[in-house]
Amino acid sequence: MYTLKKLEKSVMLDIRNYIYSLVLILSIISCDKEEIIEGNDAYEVVDIKTPEGLRAENGGIAFLPDGRMVACFHLGEVLIYDPKTEEWSVFAKGLHDPLGVYPINEYEMLVMHRPELTRLVDTDKDGKADLYQTVTDQFGISGNYHEYNYGPEPDGNGAFFISLNDASNGAGIWKEVRGEFRPEGRPGRMYSCVPYRGWVMKVNAENGELIPWASGFRSPNGIAVDKKGGLFITDNQGDWLGTSKLYHVEKGKFYGHPSSLVWEKGFEGIDPLTIPVPILDKMRQKGSILFPHSILANSPTQPVFDYTGGKFGPFEDQMIIGEMDHDFLLRVMLDEVDGETQGACVPFVSNQGLTKGNNRIAWSPDGNLYAGKSDRGWVGGKGLQKISWNGKTPMDVYEMKLTKSGFELTFTLPLASETALDPLNYSFKRYYYEYHRKYGSKQFDVTEVEVKEVSLTKDGMGINIDLENLISGYVYELTLNESITSQKSTPINNKIIYYTLNNLRVQ
Amino acid sequence: MELTFKKATIFFIILVVVFVSPYATSQVINEIQIKAISGLKYDLPRFAIKPGTKVKIIFENEDEMAHNLVFTLPGKREEIVDLANNLGGSGPSMNFIPTSEAIIASIKVLNPDGKEVVEFTAPTKEGIYPYVCTYPGHGFVMYGAMYVTTDDLPPLSSDLNIPESQREKKDVSKSSPHPYPLDYPIIYRTFLPDCGPAGIAVALNNKVSYGWDAGKCMFRYAWKDGFLDNTEQWKAKGNELSKIVGKVFYKPILGFPFRINDSDNEPKVKFMGYNLENEFPKFNFKIDNVSVNEFIQPLEDPNEIGFFIHFEISELENTLIYIADKSNDNIEISADKGKWEGNRLQLTKEEGKSFNVYFKEIGEISHAGH
């Protein structure tokens, strides 16, 4: 199925391959359909051997077009790894807690660390950077440990996004800070007393120009841009975040953590914590995906999109996100409703040997997903792992789309229809997380939702579920009975799916 | 770390003994305080009580995240942690405490700053009863041991019933913390004492190191006989400063050292970065439109304590003043160009293009060959 789709695409994309593809298609059809191998153990995870002496707390990974990996680590190293030879070399050192790296080419890399976004240049091409050029340091640092900086993530048009953590009241600030100090930004559990803490910024890497892009973040440790230029950022449960979230971020908007408003035009001199919560609630943009806390995620990290063209299994175009506290990743099924992004989420690559602390994930050019681990005194891990698809198709919910009366689910494999059509095999509940200053939130108004009717979709790959009563502002948690299987009896891999319903589908 | 152990010992010794009832036979309550602290730890790695005695646990959460406290039967910690991890959607409402006969007491999930007390009677059977945070992900590292015993406890350093991080450790090895040998010069961007938060520490050689402030674009101080201890700064969240190892011998306190174009105001600066020349960093920054290269190098005589700065300044339109702090009699400061007026070195536009300033400690020259 996927092979065919892919081939169809390539026919359209590349006329030169037309005949070749045709021959291939014919050969696939003639040899009585290629067998799809089913199996929920569809991924293989192997450890990457890190060099002796390295404290392998990973801050960033990225790949050069030739397949070599660039990785930065907690004690300031930027190293290059060649998967072919399994050898490591040193590109740069002495940086302050680098948490993101982006190679422009093998001689020039951008790295985000505590003090600045730095361009590392190997001017004499001996394999080591000899120029550490400041791209931008036009944001504040108070000395508070929690002011981590993330990025740079290319925006698709030559510029980059970076994001700036709030400070934490787990510690104070220093006598000397960099950047303007505003005392009204000092109160709160997470605070923003120096410029643009809690903001996402756009950087012009050529001239260093820094544009405040969006505000309201707490700990935005994950930036991704999709094919169309859409910006997505993860944020971590805590004060003002009842649970961890993925935001679809648009310029000029506010995403809910008030401390950053200290640096918003027109808010000068206002302690944002004095703004009434209902007003903040109206001002804010909601999370596109809510990750139920400590069930799916405690600290979501790097999102990536699967643009591997099928090299990584059946989830092409979907989003995968790293997570610190669990030994799985997250797979996000985005759904556009009324022009807004929302959608569903499930664990990904569970029980396949993946360890915790997946702070960074990145694609190698050959379509494998590498994971870099960290813990930093919280839950997590160390080291690096490579995740590869082994060709099997797991039995999973492929997409979950909101309909006017419920949800449409499609699956990666044809469904065994008898169990799939029994409404008793689906149980729904809904709950919400409260927006408040307090740290985290329990699940409020946990309510079972009655399933009225289940019907197969036309192609047999999916079902429509009609619910008794759909309301917005809730997470809908769907539990599939384990009797739901593929036609070949492969059990459903992830039985629980979490859909964030911000908007009802009207049309 | 050391503090934690001391605290633990103190708690262990000061088991507050309260006689509850004159009728009960030697009925005492052992009051134990356990705090959840930063780094997925209980501050108390272990404690001991006698079999069958009453125990009152006062649990406080001083960390930034939520934690619970669960006492289990001997050897059941991992099993309970697994059960808790597999509670799925019902985990939060159950405080991540599974239903199990292997649990002898528990305190629900406490948010930061929360406090709860639980009282129970210690088992009559001697043994090592683990206590653990079953909040998902925490239980593998966040635990301790309740010794129900009348015997002495094993040494803390070899007690496998407490997390490795809470056993006493030997000295950190002196070897390189990186996957390469440490050769001079050594550069670290880090948090330094008495410096802005964009600090750069450089060891020129095994004698002389200096701190440079990339926020203020200026030299902050130089020290001798050591470099940095980054242990605390590199630990966990990075809250602590790097520690200066050795003795600071030059620390100017006169602010930004340049005055340009006949103005006596501190100019605005912008840090542009540095390039490496023979591995030494040459800092580049801007004072308005004026571009400054500041290159700090060791003195030629390897036995002398000190350094020199080579400045290159372009786009200078007028005279230049460089300010050094000459208040310390032990430091001899000289320049190869310009005229000193007290702390101020006056340079013409031409001289300002390239000049050196030398900083040398006098009176404490260590002689070679002794």
mmCIF file of N, CA, C and O in Angstrom, chain B residues 146-183:
data_model
loop_
_atom_site.group_PDB
_atom_site.id
_atom_site.type_symbol
_atom_site.label_atom_id
_atom_site.label_comp_id
_atom_site.label_asym_id
_atom_site.label_seq_id
_atom_site.Cartn_x
_atom_site.Cartn_y
_atom_site.Cartn_z
ATOM 1 N N MET B 146 14.967 1.889 55.165
ATOM 2 C CA MET B 146 14.640 1.864 56.589
ATOM 3 C C MET B 146 15.176 0.549 57.149
ATOM 4 O O MET B 146 14.712 -0.527 56.781
ATOM 5 N N TYR B 147 16.171 0.669 58.015
ATOM 6 C CA TYR B 147 16.726 -0.530 58.645
ATOM 7 C C TYR B 147 15.921 -0.833 59.895
ATOM 8 O O TYR B 147 15.918 -0.050 60.841
ATOM 9 N N VAL B 148 15.217 -1.954 59.879
ATOM 10 C CA VAL B 148 14.535 -2.397 61.087
ATOM 11 C C VAL B 148 15.474 -3.400 61.739
ATOM 12 O O VAL B 148 15.600 -4.547 61.305
ATOM 13 N N THR B 149 16.176 -2.922 62.738
ATOM 14 C CA THR B 149 17.262 -3.733 63.283
ATOM 15 C C THR B 149 17.710 -3.202 64.637
ATOM 16 O O THR B 149 17.406 -2.055 64.999
ATOM 17 N N THR B 150 18.419 -4.005 65.361
ATOM 18 C CA THR B 150 19.063 -3.526 66.589
ATOM 19 C C THR B 150 20.583 -3.505 66.401
ATOM 20 O O THR B 150 21.324 -3.136 67.281
ATOM 21 N N ASP B 151 21.003 -3.895 65.209
ATOM 22 C CA ASP B 151 22.449 -3.963 64.927
ATOM 23 C C ASP B 151 22.982 -2.643 64.374
ATOM 24 O O ASP B 151 22.229 -1.751 64.025
ATOM 25 N N ASP B 152 24.300 -2.585 64.237
ATOM 26 C CA ASP B 152 24.925 -1.433 63.584
ATOM 27 C C ASP B 152 24.684 -1.510 62.075
ATOM 28 O O ASP B 152 24.507 -2.596 61.528
ATOM 29 N N LEU B 153 24.709 -0.346 61.454
ATOM 30 C CA LEU B 153 24.503 -0.316 60.005
ATOM 31 C C LEU B 153 25.836 -0.486 59.275
ATOM 32 O O LEU B 153 26.889 -0.155 59.816
ATOM 33 N N PRO B 154 25.786 -0.999 58.056
ATOM 34 C CA PRO B 154 27.036 -1.095 57.282
ATOM 35 C C PRO B 154 27.525 0.309 56.915
ATOM 36 O O PRO B 154 26.748 1.261 56.972
ATOM 37 N N PRO B 155 28.793 0.426 56.539
ATOM 38 C CA PRO B 155 29.287 1.755 56.149
ATOM 39 C C PRO B 155 28.454 2.327 54.986
ATOM 40 O O PRO B 155 28.057 1.586 54.087
ATOM 41 N N LEU B 156 28.221 3.625 55.043
ATOM 42 C CA LEU B 156 27.412 4.292 54.017
ATOM 43 C C LEU B 156 28.001 4.087 52.623
ATOM 44 O O LEU B 156 27.288 3.912 51.636
ATOM 45 N N SER B 157 29.347 4.083 52.566
ATOM 46 C CA SER B 157 30.000 4.028 51.254
ATOM 47 C C SER B 157 29.761 2.705 50.530
ATOM 48 O O SER B 157 29.821 2.650 49.310
ATOM 49 N N SER B 158 29.473 1.641 51.285
ATOM 50 C CA SER B 158 29.304 0.355 50.625
ATOM 51 C C SER B 158 27.874 -0.167 50.774
ATOM 52 O O SER B 158 27.605 -1.329 50.544
ATOM 53 N N ASP B 159 26.944 0.727 51.163
ATOM 54 C CA ASP B 159 25.562 0.287 51.385
ATOM 55 C C ASP B 159 24.807 0.245 50.062
ATOM 56 O O ASP B 159 24.429 1.273 49.503
ATOM 57 N N LEU B 160 24.596 -0.950 49.565
ATOM 58 C CA LEU B 160 23.948 -1.098 48.256
ATOM 59 C C LEU B 160 22.436 -0.870 48.336
ATOM 60 O O LEU B 160 21.747 -0.906 47.320
ATOM 61 N N ASN B 161 21.926 -0.638 49.528
ATOM 62 C CA ASN B 161 20.487 -0.391 49.661
ATOM 63 C C ASN B 161 20.120 1.069 49.481
ATOM 64 O O ASN B 161 18.957 1.436 49.578
ATOM 65 N N ILE B 162 21.112 1.910 49.274
ATOM 66 C CA ILE B 162 20.835 3.326 49.007
ATOM 67 C C ILE B 162 21.391 3.675 47.630
ATOM 68 O O ILE B 162 22.265 2.976 47.120
ATOM 69 N N PRO B 163 20.857 4.747 47.014
ATOM 70 C CA PRO B 163 21.314 5.068 45.650
ATOM 71 C C PRO B 163 22.806 5.353 45.612
ATOM 72 O O PRO B 163 23.368 5.878 46.576
ATOM 73 N N GLU B 164 23.389 5.007 44.495
ATOM 74 C CA GLU B 164 24.833 5.175 44.342
ATOM 75 C C GLU B 164 25.269 6.613 44.616
ATOM 76 O O GLU B 164 26.284 6.866 45.233
ATOM 77 N N SER B 165 24.424 7.558 44.164
ATOM 78 C CA SER B 165 24.809 8.971 44.314
ATOM 79 C C SER B 165 24.880 9.381 45.771
ATOM 80 O O SER B 165 25.438 10.417 46.102
ATOM 81 N N GLN B 166 24.274 8.584 46.666
ATOM 82 C CA GLN B 166 24.286 8.979 48.063
ATOM 83 C C GLN B 166 25.268 8.171 48.911
ATOM 84 O O GLN B 166 25.318 8.318 50.111
ATOM 85 N N ARG B 167 26.034 7.346 48.240
ATOM 86 C CA ARG B 167 27.130 6.692 48.964
ATOM 87 C C ARG B 167 28.325 7.634 48.939
ATOM 88 O O ARG B 167 28.512 8.370 47.982
ATOM 89 N N GLU B 168 29.118 7.587 49.987
ATOM 90 C CA GLU B 168 30.287 8.474 50.012
ATOM 91 C C GLU B 168 31.208 8.139 48.856
ATOM 92 O O GLU B 168 31.429 6.972 48.553
ATOM 93 N N LYS B 169 31.737 9.177 48.264
ATOM 94 C CA LYS B 169 32.597 8.922 47.114
ATOM 95 C C LYS B 169 34.022 9.346 47.387
ATOM 96 O O LYS B 169 34.276 10.252 48.150
ATOM 97 N N LYS B 170 34.912 8.698 46.684
ATOM 98 C CA LYS B 170 36.315 9.102 46.770
ATOM 99 C C LYS B 170 36.515 10.358 45.914
ATOM 100 O O LYS B 170 35.636 10.773 45.190
ATOM 101 N N ASP B 171 37.727 10.924 46.051
ATOM 102 C CA ASP B 171 38.055 12.132 45.275
ATOM 103 C C ASP B 171 37.783 11.931 43.790
ATOM 104 O O ASP B 171 38.041 10.867 43.241
ATOM 105 N N VAL B 172 37.280 12.993 43.176
ATOM 106 C CA VAL B 172 37.085 12.946 41.734
ATOM 107 C C VAL B 172 38.478 12.818 41.101
ATOM 108 O O VAL B 172 39.417 13.476 41.513
ATOM 109 N N SER B 173 38.574 11.978 40.114
ATOM 110 C CA SER B 173 39.903 11.768 39.530
ATOM 111 C C SER B 173 40.359 13.039 38.818
ATOM 112 O O SER B 173 39.559 13.830 38.365
ATOM 113 N N LYS B 174 41.621 13.180 38.749
ATOM 114 C CA LYS B 174 42.179 14.408 38.194
ATOM 115 C C LYS B 174 42.235 14.364 36.653
ATOM 116 O O LYS B 174 42.671 15.301 36.022
ATOM 117 N N SER B 175 41.785 13.280 36.105
ATOM 118 C CA SER B 175 41.915 13.154 34.660
ATOM 119 C C SER B 175 40.935 14.083 33.942
ATOM 120 O O SER B 175 40.048 14.653 34.545
ATOM 121 N N SER B 176 41.086 14.191 32.636
ATOM 122 C CA SER B 176 40.257 15.116 31.869
ATOM 123 C C SER B 176 38.798 14.684 31.928
ATOM 124 O O SER B 176 38.481 13.512 31.786
ATOM 125 N N PRO B 177 37.900 15.647 32.096
ATOM 126 C CA PRO B 177 36.471 15.304 32.089
ATOM 127 C C PRO B 177 35.919 15.213 30.672
ATOM 128 O O PRO B 177 34.717 15.087 30.489
ATOM 129 N N HIS B 178 36.789 15.318 29.691
ATOM 130 C CA HIS B 178 36.369 15.336 28.292
ATOM 131 C C HIS B 178 36.948 14.129 27.548
ATOM 132 O O HIS B 178 37.871 13.490 28.038
ATOM 133 N N PRO B 179 36.437 13.897 26.346
ATOM 134 C CA PRO B 179 36.994 12.771 25.579
ATOM 135 C C PRO B 179 38.304 13.133 24.874
ATOM 136 O O PRO B 179 38.576 12.655 23.784
ATOM 137 N N TYR B 180 39.072 14.015 25.457
ATOM 138 C CA TYR B 180 40.379 14.398 24.906
ATOM 139 C C TYR B 180 41.227 14.889 26.076
ATOM 140 O O TYR B 180 40.697 15.326 27.095
ATOM 141 N N PRO B 181 42.555 14.825 25.944
ATOM 142 C CA PRO B 181 43.389 15.312 27.051
ATOM 143 C C PRO B 181 43.280 16.829 27.173
ATOM 144 O O PRO B 181 43.030 17.527 26.187
ATOM 145 N N LEU B 182 43.414 17.317 28.370
ATOM 146 C CA LEU B 182 43.348 18.765 28.567
ATOM 147 C C LEU B 182 44.740 19.362 28.396
ATOM 148 O O LEU B 182 45.653 19.066 29.160
ATOM 149 N N ASP B 183 44.899 20.175 27.362
ATOM 150 C CA ASP B 183 46.179 20.865 27.143
ATOM 151 C C ASP B 183 45.957 22.359 27.250
ATOM 152 O O ASP B 183 44.887 22.854 26.927
#
